[in-house]
PDB file of C-alpha atoms in Angstrom:
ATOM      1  CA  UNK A   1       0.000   0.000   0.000  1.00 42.00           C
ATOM      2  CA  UNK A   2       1.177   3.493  -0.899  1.00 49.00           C
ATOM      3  CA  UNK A   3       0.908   5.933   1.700  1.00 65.00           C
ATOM      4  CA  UNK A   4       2.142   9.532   1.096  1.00 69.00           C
ATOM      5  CA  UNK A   5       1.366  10.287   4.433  1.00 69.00           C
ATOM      6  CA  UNK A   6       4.191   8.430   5.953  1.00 70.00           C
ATOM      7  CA  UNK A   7       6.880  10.347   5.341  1.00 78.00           C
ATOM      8  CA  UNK A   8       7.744  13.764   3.732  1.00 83.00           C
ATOM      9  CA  UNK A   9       9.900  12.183   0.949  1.00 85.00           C
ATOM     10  CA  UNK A  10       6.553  10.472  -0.133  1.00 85.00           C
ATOM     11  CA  UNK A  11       4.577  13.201   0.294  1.00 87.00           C
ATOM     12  CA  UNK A  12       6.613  15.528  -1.853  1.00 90.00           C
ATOM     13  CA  UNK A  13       6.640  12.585  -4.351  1.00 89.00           C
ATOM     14  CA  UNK A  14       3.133  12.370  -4.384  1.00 91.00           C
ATOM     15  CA  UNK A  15       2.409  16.518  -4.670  1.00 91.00           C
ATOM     16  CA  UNK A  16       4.994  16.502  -7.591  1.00 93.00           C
ATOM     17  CA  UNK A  17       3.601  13.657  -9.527  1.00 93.00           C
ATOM     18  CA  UNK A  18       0.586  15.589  -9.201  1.00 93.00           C
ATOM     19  CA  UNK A  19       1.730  19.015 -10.159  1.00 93.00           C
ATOM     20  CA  UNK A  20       3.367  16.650 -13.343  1.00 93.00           C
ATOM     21  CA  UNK A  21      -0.098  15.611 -14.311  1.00 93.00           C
ATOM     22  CA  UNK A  22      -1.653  19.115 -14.166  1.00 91.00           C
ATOM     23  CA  UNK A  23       0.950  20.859 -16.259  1.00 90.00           C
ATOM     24  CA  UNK A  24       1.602  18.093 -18.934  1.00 89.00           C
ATOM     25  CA  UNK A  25       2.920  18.050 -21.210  1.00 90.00           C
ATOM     26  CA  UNK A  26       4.836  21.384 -20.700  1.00 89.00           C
ATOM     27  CA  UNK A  27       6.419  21.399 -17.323  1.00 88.00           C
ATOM     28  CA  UNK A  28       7.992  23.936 -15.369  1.00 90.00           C
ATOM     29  CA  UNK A  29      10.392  22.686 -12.614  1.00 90.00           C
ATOM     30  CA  UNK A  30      10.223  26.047 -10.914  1.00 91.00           C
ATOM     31  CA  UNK A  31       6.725  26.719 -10.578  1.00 91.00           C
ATOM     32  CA  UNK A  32       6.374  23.359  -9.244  1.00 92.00           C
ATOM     33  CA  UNK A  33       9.347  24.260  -6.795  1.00 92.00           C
ATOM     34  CA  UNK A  34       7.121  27.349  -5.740  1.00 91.00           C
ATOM     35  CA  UNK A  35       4.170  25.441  -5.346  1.00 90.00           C
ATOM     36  CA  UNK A  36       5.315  22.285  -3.304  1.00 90.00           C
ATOM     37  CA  UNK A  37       8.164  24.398  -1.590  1.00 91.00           C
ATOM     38  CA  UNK A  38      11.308  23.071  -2.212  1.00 91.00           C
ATOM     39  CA  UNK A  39      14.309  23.933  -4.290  1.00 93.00           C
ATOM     40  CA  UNK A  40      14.204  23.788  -7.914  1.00 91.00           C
ATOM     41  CA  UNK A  41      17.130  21.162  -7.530  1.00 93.00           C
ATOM     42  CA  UNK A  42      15.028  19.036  -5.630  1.00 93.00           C
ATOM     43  CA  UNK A  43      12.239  18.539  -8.026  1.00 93.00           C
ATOM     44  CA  UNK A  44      14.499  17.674 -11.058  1.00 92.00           C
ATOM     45  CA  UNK A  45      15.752  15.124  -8.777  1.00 93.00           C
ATOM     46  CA  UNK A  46      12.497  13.787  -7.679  1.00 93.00           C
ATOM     47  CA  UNK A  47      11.419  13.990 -11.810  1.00 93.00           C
ATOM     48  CA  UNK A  48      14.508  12.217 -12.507  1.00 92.00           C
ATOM     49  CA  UNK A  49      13.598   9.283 -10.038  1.00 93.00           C
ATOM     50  CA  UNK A  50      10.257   9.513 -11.387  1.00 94.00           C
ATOM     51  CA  UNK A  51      11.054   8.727 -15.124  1.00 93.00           C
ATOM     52  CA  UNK A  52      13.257   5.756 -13.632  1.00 93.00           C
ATOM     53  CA  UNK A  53      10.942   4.470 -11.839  1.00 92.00           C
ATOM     54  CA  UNK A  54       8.340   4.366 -14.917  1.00 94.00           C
ATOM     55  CA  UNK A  55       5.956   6.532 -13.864  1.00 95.00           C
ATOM     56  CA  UNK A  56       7.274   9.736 -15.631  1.00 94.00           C
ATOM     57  CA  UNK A  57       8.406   9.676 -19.410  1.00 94.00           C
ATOM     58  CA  UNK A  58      10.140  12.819 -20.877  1.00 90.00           C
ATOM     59  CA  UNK A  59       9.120  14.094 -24.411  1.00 88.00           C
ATOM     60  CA  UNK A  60      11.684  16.528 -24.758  1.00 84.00           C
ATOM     61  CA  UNK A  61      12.978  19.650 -23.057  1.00 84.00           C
ATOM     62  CA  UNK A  62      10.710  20.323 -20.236  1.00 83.00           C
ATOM     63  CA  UNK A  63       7.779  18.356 -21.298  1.00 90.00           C
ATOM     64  CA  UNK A  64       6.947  15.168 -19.158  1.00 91.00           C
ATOM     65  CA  UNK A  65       4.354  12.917 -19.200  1.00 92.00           C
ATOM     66  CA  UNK A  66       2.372  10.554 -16.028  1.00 93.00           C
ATOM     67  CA  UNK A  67       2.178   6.997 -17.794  1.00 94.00           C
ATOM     68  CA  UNK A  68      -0.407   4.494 -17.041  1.00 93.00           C
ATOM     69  CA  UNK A  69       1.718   3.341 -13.990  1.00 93.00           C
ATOM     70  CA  UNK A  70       1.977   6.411 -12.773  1.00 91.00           C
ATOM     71  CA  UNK A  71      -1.625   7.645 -12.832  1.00 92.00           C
ATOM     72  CA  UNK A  72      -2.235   3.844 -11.314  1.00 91.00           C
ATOM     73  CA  UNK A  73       0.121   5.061  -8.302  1.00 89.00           C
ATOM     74  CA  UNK A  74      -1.655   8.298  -7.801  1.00 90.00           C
ATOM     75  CA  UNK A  75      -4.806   6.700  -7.341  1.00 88.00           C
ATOM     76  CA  UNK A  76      -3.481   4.239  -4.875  1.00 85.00           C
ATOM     77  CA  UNK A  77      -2.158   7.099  -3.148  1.00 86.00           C
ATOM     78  CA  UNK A  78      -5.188   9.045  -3.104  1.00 86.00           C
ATOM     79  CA  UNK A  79      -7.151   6.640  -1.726  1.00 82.00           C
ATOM     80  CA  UNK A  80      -4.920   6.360   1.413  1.00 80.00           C
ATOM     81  CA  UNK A  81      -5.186  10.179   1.820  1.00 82.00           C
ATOM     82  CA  UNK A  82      -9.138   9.804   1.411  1.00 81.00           C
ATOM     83  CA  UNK A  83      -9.251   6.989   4.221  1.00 77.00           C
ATOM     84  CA  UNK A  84      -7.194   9.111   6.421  1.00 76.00           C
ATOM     85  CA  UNK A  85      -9.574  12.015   5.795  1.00 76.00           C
ATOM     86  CA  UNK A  86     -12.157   9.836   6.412  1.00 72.00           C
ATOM     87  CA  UNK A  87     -10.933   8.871   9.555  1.00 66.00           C
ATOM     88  CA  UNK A  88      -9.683  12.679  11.079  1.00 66.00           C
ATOM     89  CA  UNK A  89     -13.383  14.171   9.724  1.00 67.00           C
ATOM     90  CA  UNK A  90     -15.458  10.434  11.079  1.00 62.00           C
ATOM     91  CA  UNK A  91     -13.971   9.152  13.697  1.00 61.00           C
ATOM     92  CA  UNK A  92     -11.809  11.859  15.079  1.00 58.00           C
ATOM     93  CA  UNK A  93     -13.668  15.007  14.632  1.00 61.00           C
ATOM     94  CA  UNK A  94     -16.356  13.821  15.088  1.00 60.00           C
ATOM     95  CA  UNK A  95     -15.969  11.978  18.776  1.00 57.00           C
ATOM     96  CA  UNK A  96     -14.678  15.808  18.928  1.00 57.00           C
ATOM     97  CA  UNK A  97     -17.763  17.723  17.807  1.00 79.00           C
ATOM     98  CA  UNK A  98     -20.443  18.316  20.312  1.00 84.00           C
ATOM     99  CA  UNK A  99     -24.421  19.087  19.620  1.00 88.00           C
ATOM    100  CA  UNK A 100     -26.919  20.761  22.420  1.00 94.00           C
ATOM    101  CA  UNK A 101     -29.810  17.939  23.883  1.00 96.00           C
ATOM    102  CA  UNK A 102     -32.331  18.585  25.762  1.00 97.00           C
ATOM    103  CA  UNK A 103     -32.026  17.020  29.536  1.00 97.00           C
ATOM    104  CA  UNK A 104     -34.388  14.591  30.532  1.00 97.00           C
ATOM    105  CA  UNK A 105     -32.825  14.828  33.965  1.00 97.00           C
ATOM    106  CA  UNK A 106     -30.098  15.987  35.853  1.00 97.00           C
ATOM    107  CA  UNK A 107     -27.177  15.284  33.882  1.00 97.00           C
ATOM    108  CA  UNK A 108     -23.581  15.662  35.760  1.00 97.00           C
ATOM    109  CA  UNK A 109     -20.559  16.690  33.682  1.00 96.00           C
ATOM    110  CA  UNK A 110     -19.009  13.614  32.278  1.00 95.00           C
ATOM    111  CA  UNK A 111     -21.867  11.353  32.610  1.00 96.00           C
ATOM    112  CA  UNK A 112     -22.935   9.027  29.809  1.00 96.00           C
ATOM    113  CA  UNK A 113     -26.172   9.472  28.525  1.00 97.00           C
ATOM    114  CA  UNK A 114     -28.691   7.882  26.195  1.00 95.00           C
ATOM    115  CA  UNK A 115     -29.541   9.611  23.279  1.00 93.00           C
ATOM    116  CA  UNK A 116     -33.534  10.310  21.737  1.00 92.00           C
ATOM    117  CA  UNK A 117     -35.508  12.302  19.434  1.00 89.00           C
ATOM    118  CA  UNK A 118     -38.652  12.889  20.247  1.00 88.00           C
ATOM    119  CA  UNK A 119     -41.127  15.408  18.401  1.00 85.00           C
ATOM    120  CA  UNK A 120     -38.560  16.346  16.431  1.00 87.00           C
ATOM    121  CA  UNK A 121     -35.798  17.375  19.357  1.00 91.00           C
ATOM    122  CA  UNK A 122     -33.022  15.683  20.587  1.00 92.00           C
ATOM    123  CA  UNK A 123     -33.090  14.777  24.264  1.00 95.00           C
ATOM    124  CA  UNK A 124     -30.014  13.428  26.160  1.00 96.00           C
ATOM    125  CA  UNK A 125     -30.996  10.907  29.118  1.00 97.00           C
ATOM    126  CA  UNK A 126     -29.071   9.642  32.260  1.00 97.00           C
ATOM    127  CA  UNK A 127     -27.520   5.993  31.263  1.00 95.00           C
ATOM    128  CA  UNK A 128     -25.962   3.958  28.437  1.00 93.00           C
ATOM    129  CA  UNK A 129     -29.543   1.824  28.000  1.00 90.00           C
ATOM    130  CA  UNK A 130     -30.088   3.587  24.304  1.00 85.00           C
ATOM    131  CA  UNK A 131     -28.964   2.836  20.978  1.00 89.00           C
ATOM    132  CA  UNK A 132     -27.108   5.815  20.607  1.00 91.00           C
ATOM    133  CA  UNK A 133     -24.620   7.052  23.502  1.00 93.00           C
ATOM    134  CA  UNK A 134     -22.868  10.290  24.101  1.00 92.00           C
ATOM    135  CA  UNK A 135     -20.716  12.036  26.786  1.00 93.00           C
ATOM    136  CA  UNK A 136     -22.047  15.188  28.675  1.00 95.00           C
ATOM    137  CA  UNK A 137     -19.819  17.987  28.609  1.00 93.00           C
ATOM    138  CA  UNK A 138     -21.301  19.684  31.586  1.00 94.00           C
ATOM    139  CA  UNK A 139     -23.566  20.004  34.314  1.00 96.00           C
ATOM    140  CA  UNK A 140     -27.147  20.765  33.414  1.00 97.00           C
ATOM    141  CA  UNK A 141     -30.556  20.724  35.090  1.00 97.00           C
ATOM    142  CA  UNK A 142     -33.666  18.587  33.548  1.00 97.00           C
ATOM    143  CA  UNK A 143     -35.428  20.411  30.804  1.00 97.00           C
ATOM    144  CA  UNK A 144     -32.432  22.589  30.109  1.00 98.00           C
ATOM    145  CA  UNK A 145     -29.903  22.008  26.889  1.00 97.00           C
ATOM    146  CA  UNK A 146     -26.605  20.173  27.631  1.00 97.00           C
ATOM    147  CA  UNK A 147     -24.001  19.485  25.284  1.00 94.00           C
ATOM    148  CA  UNK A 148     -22.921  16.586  24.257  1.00 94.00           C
ATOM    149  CA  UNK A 149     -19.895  14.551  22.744  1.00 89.00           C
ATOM    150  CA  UNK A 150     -18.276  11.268  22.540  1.00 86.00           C
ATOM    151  CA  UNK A 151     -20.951   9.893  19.991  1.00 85.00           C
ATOM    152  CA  UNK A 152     -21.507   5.860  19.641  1.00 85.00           C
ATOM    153  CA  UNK A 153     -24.599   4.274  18.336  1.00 85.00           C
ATOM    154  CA  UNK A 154     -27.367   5.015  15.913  1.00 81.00           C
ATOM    155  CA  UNK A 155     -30.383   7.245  17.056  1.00 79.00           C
ATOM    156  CA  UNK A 156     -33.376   5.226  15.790  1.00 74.00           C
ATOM    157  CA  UNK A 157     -35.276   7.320  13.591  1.00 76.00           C
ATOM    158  CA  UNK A 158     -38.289   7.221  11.628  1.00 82.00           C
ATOM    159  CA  UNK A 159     -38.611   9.273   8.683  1.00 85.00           C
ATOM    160  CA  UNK A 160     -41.750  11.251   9.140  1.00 91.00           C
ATOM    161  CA  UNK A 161     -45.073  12.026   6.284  1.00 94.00           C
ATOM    162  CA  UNK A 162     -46.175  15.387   4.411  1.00 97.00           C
ATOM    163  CA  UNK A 163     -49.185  15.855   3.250  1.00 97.00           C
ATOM    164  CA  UNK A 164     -49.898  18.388   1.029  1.00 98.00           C
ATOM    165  CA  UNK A 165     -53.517  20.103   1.054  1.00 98.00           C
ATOM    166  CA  UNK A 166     -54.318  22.161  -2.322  1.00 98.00           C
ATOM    167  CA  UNK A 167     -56.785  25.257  -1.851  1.00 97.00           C
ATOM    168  CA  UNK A 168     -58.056  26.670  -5.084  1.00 97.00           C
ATOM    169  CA  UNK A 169     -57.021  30.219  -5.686  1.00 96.00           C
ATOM    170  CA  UNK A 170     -59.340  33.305  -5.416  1.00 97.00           C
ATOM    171  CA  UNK A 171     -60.056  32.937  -8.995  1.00 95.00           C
ATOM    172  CA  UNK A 172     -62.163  29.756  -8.509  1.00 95.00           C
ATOM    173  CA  UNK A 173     -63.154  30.679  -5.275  1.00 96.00           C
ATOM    174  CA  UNK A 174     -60.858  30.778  -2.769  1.00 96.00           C
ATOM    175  CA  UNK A 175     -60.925  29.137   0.559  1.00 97.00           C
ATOM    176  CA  UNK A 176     -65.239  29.054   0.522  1.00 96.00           C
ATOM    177  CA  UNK A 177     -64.060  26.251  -2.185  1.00 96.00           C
ATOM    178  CA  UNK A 178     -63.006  24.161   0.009  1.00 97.00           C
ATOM    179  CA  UNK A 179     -65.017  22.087   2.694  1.00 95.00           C
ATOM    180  CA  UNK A 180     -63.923  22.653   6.625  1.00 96.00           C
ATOM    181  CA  UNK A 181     -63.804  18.966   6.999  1.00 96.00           C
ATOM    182  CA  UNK A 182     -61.503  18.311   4.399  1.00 97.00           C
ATOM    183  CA  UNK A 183     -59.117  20.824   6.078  1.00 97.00           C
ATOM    184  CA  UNK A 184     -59.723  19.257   9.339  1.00 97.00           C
ATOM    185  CA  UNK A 185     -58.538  15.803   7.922  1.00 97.00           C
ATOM    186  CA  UNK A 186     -55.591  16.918   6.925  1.00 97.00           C
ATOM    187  CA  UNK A 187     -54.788  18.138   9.687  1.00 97.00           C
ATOM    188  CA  UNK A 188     -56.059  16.175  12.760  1.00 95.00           C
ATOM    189  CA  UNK A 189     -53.049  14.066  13.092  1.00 93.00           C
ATOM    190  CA  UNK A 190     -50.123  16.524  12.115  1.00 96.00           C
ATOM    191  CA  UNK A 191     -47.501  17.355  14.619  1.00 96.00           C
ATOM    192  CA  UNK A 192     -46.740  20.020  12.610  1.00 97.00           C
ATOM    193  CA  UNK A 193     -49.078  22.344  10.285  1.00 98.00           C
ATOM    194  CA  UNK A 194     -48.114  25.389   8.065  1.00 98.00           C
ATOM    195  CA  UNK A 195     -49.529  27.253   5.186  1.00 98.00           C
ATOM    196  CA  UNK A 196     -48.902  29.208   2.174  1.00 98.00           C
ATOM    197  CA  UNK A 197     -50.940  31.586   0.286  1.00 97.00           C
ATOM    198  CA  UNK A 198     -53.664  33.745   1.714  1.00 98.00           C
ATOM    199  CA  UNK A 199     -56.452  31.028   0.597  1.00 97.00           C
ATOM    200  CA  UNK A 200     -54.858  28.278   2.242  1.00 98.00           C
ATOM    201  CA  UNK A 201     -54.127  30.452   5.643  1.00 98.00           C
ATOM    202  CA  UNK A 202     -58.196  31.973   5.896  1.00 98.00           C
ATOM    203  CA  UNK A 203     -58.852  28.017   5.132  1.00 98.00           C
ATOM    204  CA  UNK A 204     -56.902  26.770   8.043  1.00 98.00           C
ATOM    205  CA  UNK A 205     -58.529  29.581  10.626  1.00 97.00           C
ATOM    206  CA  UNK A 206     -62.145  28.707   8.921  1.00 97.00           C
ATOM    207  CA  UNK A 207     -61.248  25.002  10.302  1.00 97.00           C
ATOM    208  CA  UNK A 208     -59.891  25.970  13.937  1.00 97.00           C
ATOM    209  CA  UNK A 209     -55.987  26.024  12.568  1.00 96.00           C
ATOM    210  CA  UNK A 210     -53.501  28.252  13.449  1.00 97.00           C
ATOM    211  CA  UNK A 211     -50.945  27.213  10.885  1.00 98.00           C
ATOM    212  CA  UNK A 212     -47.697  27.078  12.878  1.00 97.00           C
ATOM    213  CA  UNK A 213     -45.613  28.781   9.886  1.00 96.00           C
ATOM    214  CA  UNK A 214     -47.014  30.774   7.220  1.00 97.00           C
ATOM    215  CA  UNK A 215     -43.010  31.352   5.069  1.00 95.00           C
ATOM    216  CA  UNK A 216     -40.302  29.316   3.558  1.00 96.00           C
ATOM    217  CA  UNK A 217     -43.661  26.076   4.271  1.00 97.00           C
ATOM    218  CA  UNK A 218     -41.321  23.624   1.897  1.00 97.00           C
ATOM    219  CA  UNK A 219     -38.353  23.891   3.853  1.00 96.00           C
ATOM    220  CA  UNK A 220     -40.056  24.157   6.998  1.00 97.00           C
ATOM    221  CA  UNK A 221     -42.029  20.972   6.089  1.00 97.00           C
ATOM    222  CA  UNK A 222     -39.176  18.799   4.498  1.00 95.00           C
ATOM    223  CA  UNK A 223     -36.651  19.816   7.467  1.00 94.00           C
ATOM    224  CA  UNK A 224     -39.729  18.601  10.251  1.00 95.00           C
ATOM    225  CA  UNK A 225     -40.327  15.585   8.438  1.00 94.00           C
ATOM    226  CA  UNK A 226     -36.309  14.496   8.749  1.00 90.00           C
ATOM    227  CA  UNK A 227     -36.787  14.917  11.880  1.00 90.00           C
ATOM    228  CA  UNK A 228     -39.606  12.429  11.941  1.00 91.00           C
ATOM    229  CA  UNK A 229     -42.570  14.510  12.114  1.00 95.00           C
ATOM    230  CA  UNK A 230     -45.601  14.447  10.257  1.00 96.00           C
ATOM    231  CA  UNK A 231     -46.330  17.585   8.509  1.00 98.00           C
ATOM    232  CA  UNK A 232     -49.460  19.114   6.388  1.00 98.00           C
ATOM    233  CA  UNK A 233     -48.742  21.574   4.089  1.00 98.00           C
ATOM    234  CA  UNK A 234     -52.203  23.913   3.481  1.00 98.00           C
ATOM    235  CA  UNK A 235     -51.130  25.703   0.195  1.00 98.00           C
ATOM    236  CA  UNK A 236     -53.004  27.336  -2.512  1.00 97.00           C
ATOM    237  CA  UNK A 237     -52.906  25.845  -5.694  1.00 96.00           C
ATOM    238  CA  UNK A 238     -50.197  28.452  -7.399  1.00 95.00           C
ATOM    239  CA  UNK A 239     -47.861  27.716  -4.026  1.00 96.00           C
ATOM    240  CA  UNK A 240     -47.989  23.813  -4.189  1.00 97.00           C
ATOM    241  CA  UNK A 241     -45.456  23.570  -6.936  1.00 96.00           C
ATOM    242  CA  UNK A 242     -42.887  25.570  -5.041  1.00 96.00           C
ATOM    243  CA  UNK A 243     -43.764  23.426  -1.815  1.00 97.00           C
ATOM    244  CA  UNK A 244     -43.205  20.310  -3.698  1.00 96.00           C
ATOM    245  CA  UNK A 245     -39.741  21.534  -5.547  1.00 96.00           C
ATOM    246  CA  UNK A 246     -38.016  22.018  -1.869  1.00 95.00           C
ATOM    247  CA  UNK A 247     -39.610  18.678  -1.143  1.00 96.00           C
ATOM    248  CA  UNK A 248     -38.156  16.755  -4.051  1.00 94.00           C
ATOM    249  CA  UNK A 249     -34.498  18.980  -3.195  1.00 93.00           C
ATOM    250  CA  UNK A 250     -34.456  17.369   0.088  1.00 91.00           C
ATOM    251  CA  UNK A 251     -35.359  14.292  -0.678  1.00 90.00           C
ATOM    252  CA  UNK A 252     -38.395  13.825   1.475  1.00 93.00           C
ATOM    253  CA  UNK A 253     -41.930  11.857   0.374  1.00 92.00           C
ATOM    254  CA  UNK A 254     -44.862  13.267   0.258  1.00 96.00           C
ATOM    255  CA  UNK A 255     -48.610  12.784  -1.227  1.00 96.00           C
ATOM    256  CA  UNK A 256     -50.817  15.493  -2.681  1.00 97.00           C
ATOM    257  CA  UNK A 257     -54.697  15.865  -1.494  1.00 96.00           C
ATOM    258  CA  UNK A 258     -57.027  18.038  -4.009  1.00 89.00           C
ATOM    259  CA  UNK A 259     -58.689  20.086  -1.976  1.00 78.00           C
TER     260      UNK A 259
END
């Protein structure tokens, strides 16, 4: 295995090679030399070992070219600086990184503790009995946030539902064109219900509704419904297609009612 990040010989090798492949076939040793930082000495050297080895061959003054073994070696060699990237932004970092929970309890500095969402929120819980485990990094009082490191585990997760609710447009009659019923249906099991569009907001108060977000409903909706809840979207007809474009860019299901 090739690693370039073993030494500094290999990793100049490596940054050369590359510099090589960029600038082919007309190759100047001293703006590589500026860009890697070494002498200009230094990287005819390393080009010289480079042809010898077969993974460099030389055209003519100052014009190299990467062969196939050489573009097979800086692939190799990529991939071990990927996996170590992998590693420092995965599993280092990100032990390293810490996110605010919601205490279920009295949490003490240090303490493991089991990790939730619920309704959308994340809640941090005395104990290791959870799927997913974290570290708290201080003191905090039940119902207050905490933060929170050392992750291990999987949060279980449901994806949640949106359902979007059409109301026709003032032109064919507005929110009176749409039953109260229907608009209750929609919305009796939500945990979550917004609106666009003047029609679909008089249509949710007409119903007993008090649409919790009335701007940016698409993103609103597809961001609740990663975080497992279900949402209905009350949107007049010429706001549905917007609603549904933010869906689709985030990647989240949903099913369209005709109002």
């Amino acid at each position: 295995m090739v690693d370039v990040l073993d030494n500094k010989r290999a990793a100049t090798r490596f940054r050369i090679l590359v510099q090589i492949a960029e600038r082919q076939p007309a190759v100047s040793q001293g703006e590589i030399a500026e860009e890697v930082g070494v002498t200009s000495q230094a990287v005819s050297e390393y080009i010289r070992e480079l042809v010898d080895e077969g993974f460099v061959e030389k055209e003519g003054r100052s014009r190299y070219r990467v062969t196939r073994e050489g573009v097979d070696w800086l692939f190799r060699a990529a991939d071990d600086v990927r996996r170590f990237a992998d590693h420092v932004t995965g599993d280092v970092l990100g032990a390293m990184s810490e996110d605010a929970y919601i205490a279920t309890d009295d949490i003490e500095e240090n303490e493991t503790v089991s990790l939730t969402v619920e309704d959308g929120h994340l809640y941090a819980t005395p104990g290791s009995e959870g799927p997913a485990t974290g570290i708290a990094t201080s003191d905090a009082a039940a119902g207050t946030d905490v933060g929170v490191t050392s992750f291990e585990g999987v949060m279980e997760l449901e994806p949640g539902t949106v359902t979007v609710l059409q109301v026709p447009s003032i032109r064919t009659g507005g929110s009176r064109a749409i039953d109260d019923e229907t608009v209750i249906d929609a919305c009796d099991d939500a945990d979550l219900v917004v609106a666009t569009g003047v029609e679909a907001i008089v249509a949710c108060r007409a119903a007993g509704t008090e649409p919790a977000v009335t701007f940016a409903v698409g993103d609103v909706a597809a961001d609740a419904a990663s975080h497992g809840l279900a949402v209905t979207v009350v949107a007049t007809t010429d706001a549905v297609g917007r609603v549904t474009d933010a869906l689709r860019d985030a990647d989240v299901s949903y099913e369209v009612l005709e109002g």
